[in-house]
XYZ file of C-alpha atoms in Angstrom:
328
model
C -5.343 14.293 15.905
C -4.058 12.855 12.643
C -5.770 13.767 9.402
C -7.447 11.079 7.315
C -5.997 9.899 3.995
C -7.667 7.618 1.479
C -5.038 5.558 -0.288
C -6.081 3.953 -3.583
C -2.623 2.987 -4.769
C -0.457 0.230 -3.329
C 2.575 1.464 -1.410
C 5.653 -0.410 -0.264
C 5.626 -1.237 3.465
C 8.214 1.472 4.167
C 6.214 4.193 2.407
C 2.932 3.086 3.956
C 4.566 3.245 7.378
C 5.899 6.732 6.632
C 2.481 7.971 5.562
C 0.912 6.311 8.605
C 3.168 8.332 10.892
C 1.403 11.470 9.675
C -2.154 10.350 8.867
C -4.843 7.790 9.503
C -5.143 5.650 6.358
C -8.080 4.006 4.666
C -6.594 1.733 2.028
C -8.518 0.589 -1.023
C -6.421 -2.001 -2.787
C -8.558 -2.292 -5.934
C -11.081 0.043 -7.494
C -12.784 -2.829 -9.293
C -15.642 -4.768 -7.733
C -16.821 -2.960 -4.597
C -13.675 -0.832 -4.443
C -15.292 2.271 -5.918
C -18.192 1.957 -3.472
C -15.681 1.734 -0.602
C -13.954 4.825 -1.937
C -17.234 6.709 -1.984
C -17.914 5.657 1.594
C -14.483 6.864 2.709
C -14.533 10.248 0.956
C -16.650 12.137 3.534
C -13.863 11.670 6.100
C -10.909 12.309 3.776
C -8.502 15.218 4.194
C -6.148 13.769 1.599
C -6.191 11.383 -1.363
C -3.254 9.489 -2.839
C -3.437 7.387 -5.989
C -3.486 7.369 -9.774
C -5.452 6.291 -12.844
C -8.836 7.341 -11.474
C -10.908 10.145 -12.939
C -11.663 12.389 -9.952
C -14.615 14.428 -11.140
C -16.945 16.767 -9.293
C -19.432 13.973 -8.606
C -16.810 12.113 -6.590
C -15.106 15.080 -4.979
C -18.398 16.599 -3.850
C -18.518 13.628 -1.471
C -15.338 14.884 0.244
C -16.176 18.168 2.024
C -13.026 18.028 4.176
C -10.620 17.396 1.306
C -7.454 19.526 1.395
C -5.037 17.798 -0.968
C -4.724 15.203 -3.719
C -1.351 13.555 -4.411
C -1.281 11.951 -7.836
C 1.295 9.225 -8.508
C 1.790 10.484 -12.056
C 3.101 13.343 -14.132
C -0.038 13.781 -16.243
C -2.979 15.442 -14.510
C -5.651 15.040 -17.185
C -7.718 12.931 -14.744
C -8.366 15.990 -12.575
C -10.707 18.959 -12.931
C -8.273 21.750 -12.109
C -10.927 24.461 -12.158
C -12.971 22.536 -9.587
C -9.926 21.961 -7.370
C -9.009 25.637 -7.563
C -12.533 26.709 -6.576
C -12.313 24.569 -3.469
C -8.642 25.433 -2.781
C -7.707 21.743 -2.934
C -3.999 21.290 -3.623
C -3.038 18.902 -6.417
C 0.513 17.568 -6.646
C 2.179 15.235 -9.129
C 5.476 13.376 -9.536
C 7.592 14.941 -12.303
C 11.324 14.427 -12.795
C 11.575 10.977 -11.213
C 10.140 9.210 -14.267
C 11.800 11.284 -16.986
C 14.677 8.960 -17.809
C 12.637 5.770 -17.551
C 9.921 7.098 -19.850
C 12.526 8.264 -22.357
C 14.017 4.748 -22.237
C 10.576 3.403 -23.135
C 10.314 5.831 -26.034
C 13.636 4.789 -27.427
C 12.805 1.122 -26.924
C 9.743 1.710 -29.129
C 11.866 3.505 -31.732
C 14.323 0.611 -31.895
C 11.765 -2.165 -31.549
C 9.554 -0.737 -34.275
C 12.335 0.161 -36.710
C 14.026 -3.227 -36.384
C 10.693 -5.144 -36.238
C 11.800 -6.812 -33.012
C 8.402 -8.021 -31.787
C 7.274 -9.277 -35.186
C 10.486 -11.191 -35.900
C 10.894 -12.522 -32.372
C 7.384 -13.956 -32.707
C 8.437 -15.610 -35.970
C 11.351 -17.306 -34.188
C 9.182 -18.382 -31.255
C 6.641 -19.877 -33.656
C 9.344 -22.022 -35.276
C 9.046 -20.151 -38.583
C 12.725 -19.165 -38.842
C 13.821 -21.779 -41.338
C 16.305 -19.838 -43.469
C 18.334 -16.623 -43.411
C 16.169 -13.536 -43.358
C 15.723 -11.671 -46.611
C 14.393 -8.290 -47.719
C 10.866 -9.200 -46.610
C 12.101 -9.177 -42.995
C 14.511 -6.231 -43.169
C 13.999 -3.337 -40.800
C 15.133 0.295 -40.904
C 18.254 1.940 -39.522
C 17.895 4.277 -36.560
C 21.364 5.841 -36.414
C 21.681 9.002 -38.450
C 17.941 9.310 -39.069
C 16.029 12.489 -38.216
C 14.308 12.444 -34.831
C 11.248 14.692 -34.600
C 9.946 15.382 -31.094
C 6.566 17.009 -30.503
C 6.704 18.530 -27.030
C 10.120 19.499 -25.682
C 9.672 19.144 -21.949
C 11.770 17.001 -19.619
C 10.972 13.747 -21.410
C 11.443 15.313 -24.837
C 14.900 16.530 -23.799
C 15.825 13.094 -22.447
C 14.734 11.530 -25.728
C 16.754 14.091 -27.690
C 19.805 13.275 -25.593
C 19.544 9.590 -26.468
C 19.045 10.275 -30.151
C 21.727 12.930 -30.535
C 24.527 11.471 -28.429
C 23.726 7.775 -28.751
C 22.634 7.475 -32.375
C 23.921 10.567 -34.137
C 20.372 11.634 -35.029
C 19.597 15.163 -36.231
C 16.929 16.482 -33.836
C 14.038 18.751 -34.755
C 11.255 19.629 -32.345
C 7.946 21.430 -32.126
C 6.938 23.268 -28.972
C 5.232 26.534 -28.132
C 8.574 28.351 -28.006
C 12.136 27.691 -29.162
C 14.513 26.493 -26.470
C 18.007 27.891 -27.047
C 19.583 25.570 -24.461
C 18.112 22.553 -26.273
C 19.293 23.898 -29.621
C 22.820 24.330 -28.307
C 23.102 21.041 -26.428
C 21.687 18.752 -29.095
C 22.313 20.849 -32.201
C 18.520 20.785 -32.434
C 16.180 22.928 -34.488
C 12.790 24.333 -33.531
C 10.268 23.825 -36.344
C 6.617 24.268 -37.152
C 4.499 21.162 -36.797
C 4.176 20.912 -40.566
C 7.944 21.130 -41.086
C 8.633 18.485 -38.478
C 6.088 16.055 -39.906
C 7.489 16.453 -43.410
C 11.143 15.981 -42.407
C 11.250 13.503 -39.526
C 11.971 9.809 -39.927
C 10.685 9.220 -36.389
C 7.855 11.371 -35.049
C 7.670 11.090 -31.251
C 4.882 12.488 -29.068
C 5.976 13.576 -25.578
C 3.591 16.423 -24.752
C 0.811 16.519 -22.105
C -2.866 16.038 -22.900
C -4.748 19.337 -22.769
C -7.706 20.832 -24.587
C -5.202 22.270 -27.085
C -3.373 18.985 -27.720
C -6.306 16.555 -27.837
C -6.361 14.900 -31.298
C -3.472 17.122 -32.349
C -2.364 14.433 -34.798
C -4.988 13.214 -37.248
C -5.508 12.363 -40.905
C -4.101 15.693 -42.128
C -0.940 15.293 -40.073
C -0.347 11.659 -41.070
C -0.663 12.707 -44.711
C 2.215 15.146 -44.202
C 4.597 12.445 -42.963
C 6.967 10.444 -45.116
C 5.622 7.026 -46.128
C 8.778 5.640 -44.497
C 8.149 7.466 -41.202
C 7.628 5.720 -37.880
C 5.246 7.253 -35.342
C 5.895 6.814 -31.595
C 3.537 7.885 -28.817
C 4.610 7.941 -25.154
C 2.420 10.950 -24.292
C -1.308 10.234 -23.974
C -3.488 8.258 -26.358
C -5.931 11.084 -26.898
C -3.345 13.400 -28.461
C -3.866 11.229 -31.554
C -6.949 10.466 -33.620
C -6.627 6.704 -33.273
C -8.944 5.906 -36.176
C -6.824 8.094 -38.459
C -3.675 6.376 -37.191
C -5.129 2.951 -37.967
C -6.143 4.079 -41.452
C -2.669 5.470 -42.162
C -1.010 2.236 -41.036
C -3.393 0.020 -42.976
C -2.998 1.991 -46.197
C 0.797 2.190 -46.047
C 0.639 5.969 -45.743
C 2.621 5.484 -42.513
C 5.351 2.841 -42.263
C 4.927 1.759 -38.621
C 4.010 2.843 -35.099
C 5.298 2.211 -31.589
C 2.564 2.909 -29.053
C 2.587 2.865 -25.258
C -0.668 4.811 -24.847
C -4.127 4.567 -26.401
C -7.422 6.424 -26.563
C -9.012 3.855 -24.235
C -6.948 1.779 -21.852
C -6.610 -1.140 -21.530
C -6.616 -1.520 -25.314
C -9.591 -3.590 -26.476
C -8.737 -7.102 -27.597
C -10.509 -6.482 -30.915
C -8.587 -3.279 -31.713
C -7.379 -3.225 -35.332
C -3.997 -2.108 -34.002
C -3.404 -5.617 -32.680
C -3.836 -7.129 -36.144
C -1.142 -4.970 -37.742
C 2.388 -6.359 -37.980
C 3.757 -2.821 -38.287
C 2.612 -1.866 -34.771
C 4.490 -2.422 -31.526
C 2.001 -1.952 -28.687
C 2.938 -1.930 -24.991
C 0.575 -1.604 -21.991
C 1.403 1.941 -20.825
C 4.753 0.948 -19.333
C 6.470 4.330 -19.679
C 7.397 4.561 -15.991
C 6.898 0.906 -15.112
C 10.141 -0.105 -13.472
C 10.561 -1.128 -9.847
C 12.882 1.760 -9.101
C 10.855 4.468 -10.809
C 7.470 3.460 -9.445
C 8.894 3.446 -5.913
C 10.425 6.886 -6.497
C 7.095 8.184 -7.807
C 5.223 6.827 -4.797
C 7.804 8.336 -2.422
C 7.411 11.697 -4.138
C 3.617 11.512 -3.827
C 3.794 10.597 -0.137
C 6.137 13.521 0.542
C 3.856 15.863 -1.396
C 0.806 14.798 0.606
C 2.550 14.995 3.983
C 3.661 18.548 3.211
C 0.237 19.625 1.987
C -1.631 18.234 4.987
C 0.854 19.962 7.304
C -0.096 23.289 5.732
C 3.080 23.626 3.702
C 3.344 24.059 -0.046
C 4.305 20.700 -1.630
C 7.354 20.688 -3.875
C 5.361 19.548 -6.916
C 2.243 21.685 -6.668
C 0.261 21.629 -9.915
C -2.304 24.332 -9.134
C -0.729 27.334 -7.390
C -4.087 29.102 -7.694
C -5.450 26.820 -4.969
C -2.529 27.735 -2.735
C -3.156 31.419 -3.396
C -6.841 30.961 -2.599
C -5.803 29.884 0.893
C -4.187 33.271 1.366
C -0.651 31.849 1.340
């Protein structure tokens, strides 16, 4: 008898068919409206869950006594209570690697778009306000040769460093828990304290995961350490930044500009002060949002779930403690 999977993320026909070969599927196309109620009704029968962007807390997962595995279509796992999953020996998998290059592309798009004021000036043209050659009031900032500071040197941080070093001749400095000699050698990069990086970097880019240690890692103190000409870019998670402090720094001119793909609360509220600032480029969490990458992420998640429900360790297991708890 096939195991039961609750799917709360749209899959391509080919991937849905592949999953259906291994499991019975209850599909919930939208979590809005009565979707969450339908999810609750389906959980008692679920052996597996596949989806993203839903906070799976104990109150929900207590409704799923048969649950064996959760396949998240994401790299970040801050929506999951790992301690709870470990206690119940529920395997959690994610989708690293496949979105690295696409997310780094997004980061560099924000660097370029913010430095060269692309959104602001394109809006001026669209509004019919381009009536003469641009002058100093519309000038942007160079990117080539400027110092790129990366906070969090994981896969995405390395991909960003590659673009900056090889593509734009940017000196690279980074802050992470430990130096990475291979990164230093490949990109002529330098490991630095957070304070050193903030003081030296022309572009400060966040690429680290959200954890208890990184939540609100960047606040008023950190913005005060940056150059007034610095540009801040966040492709990590919104909550690694104190958003109120970021707004204050941008409004006061303490910080030159920001390129943001993530926010404390998403979707970003229409009355957010960030949307009234010309020195902000804001995108709707599009880090991995390309046709090719989202399909690759979904394929990875499907493969992870099939393996887990077959009693095999998935390739992208997040919580090996749960696997150990099964006596494997």
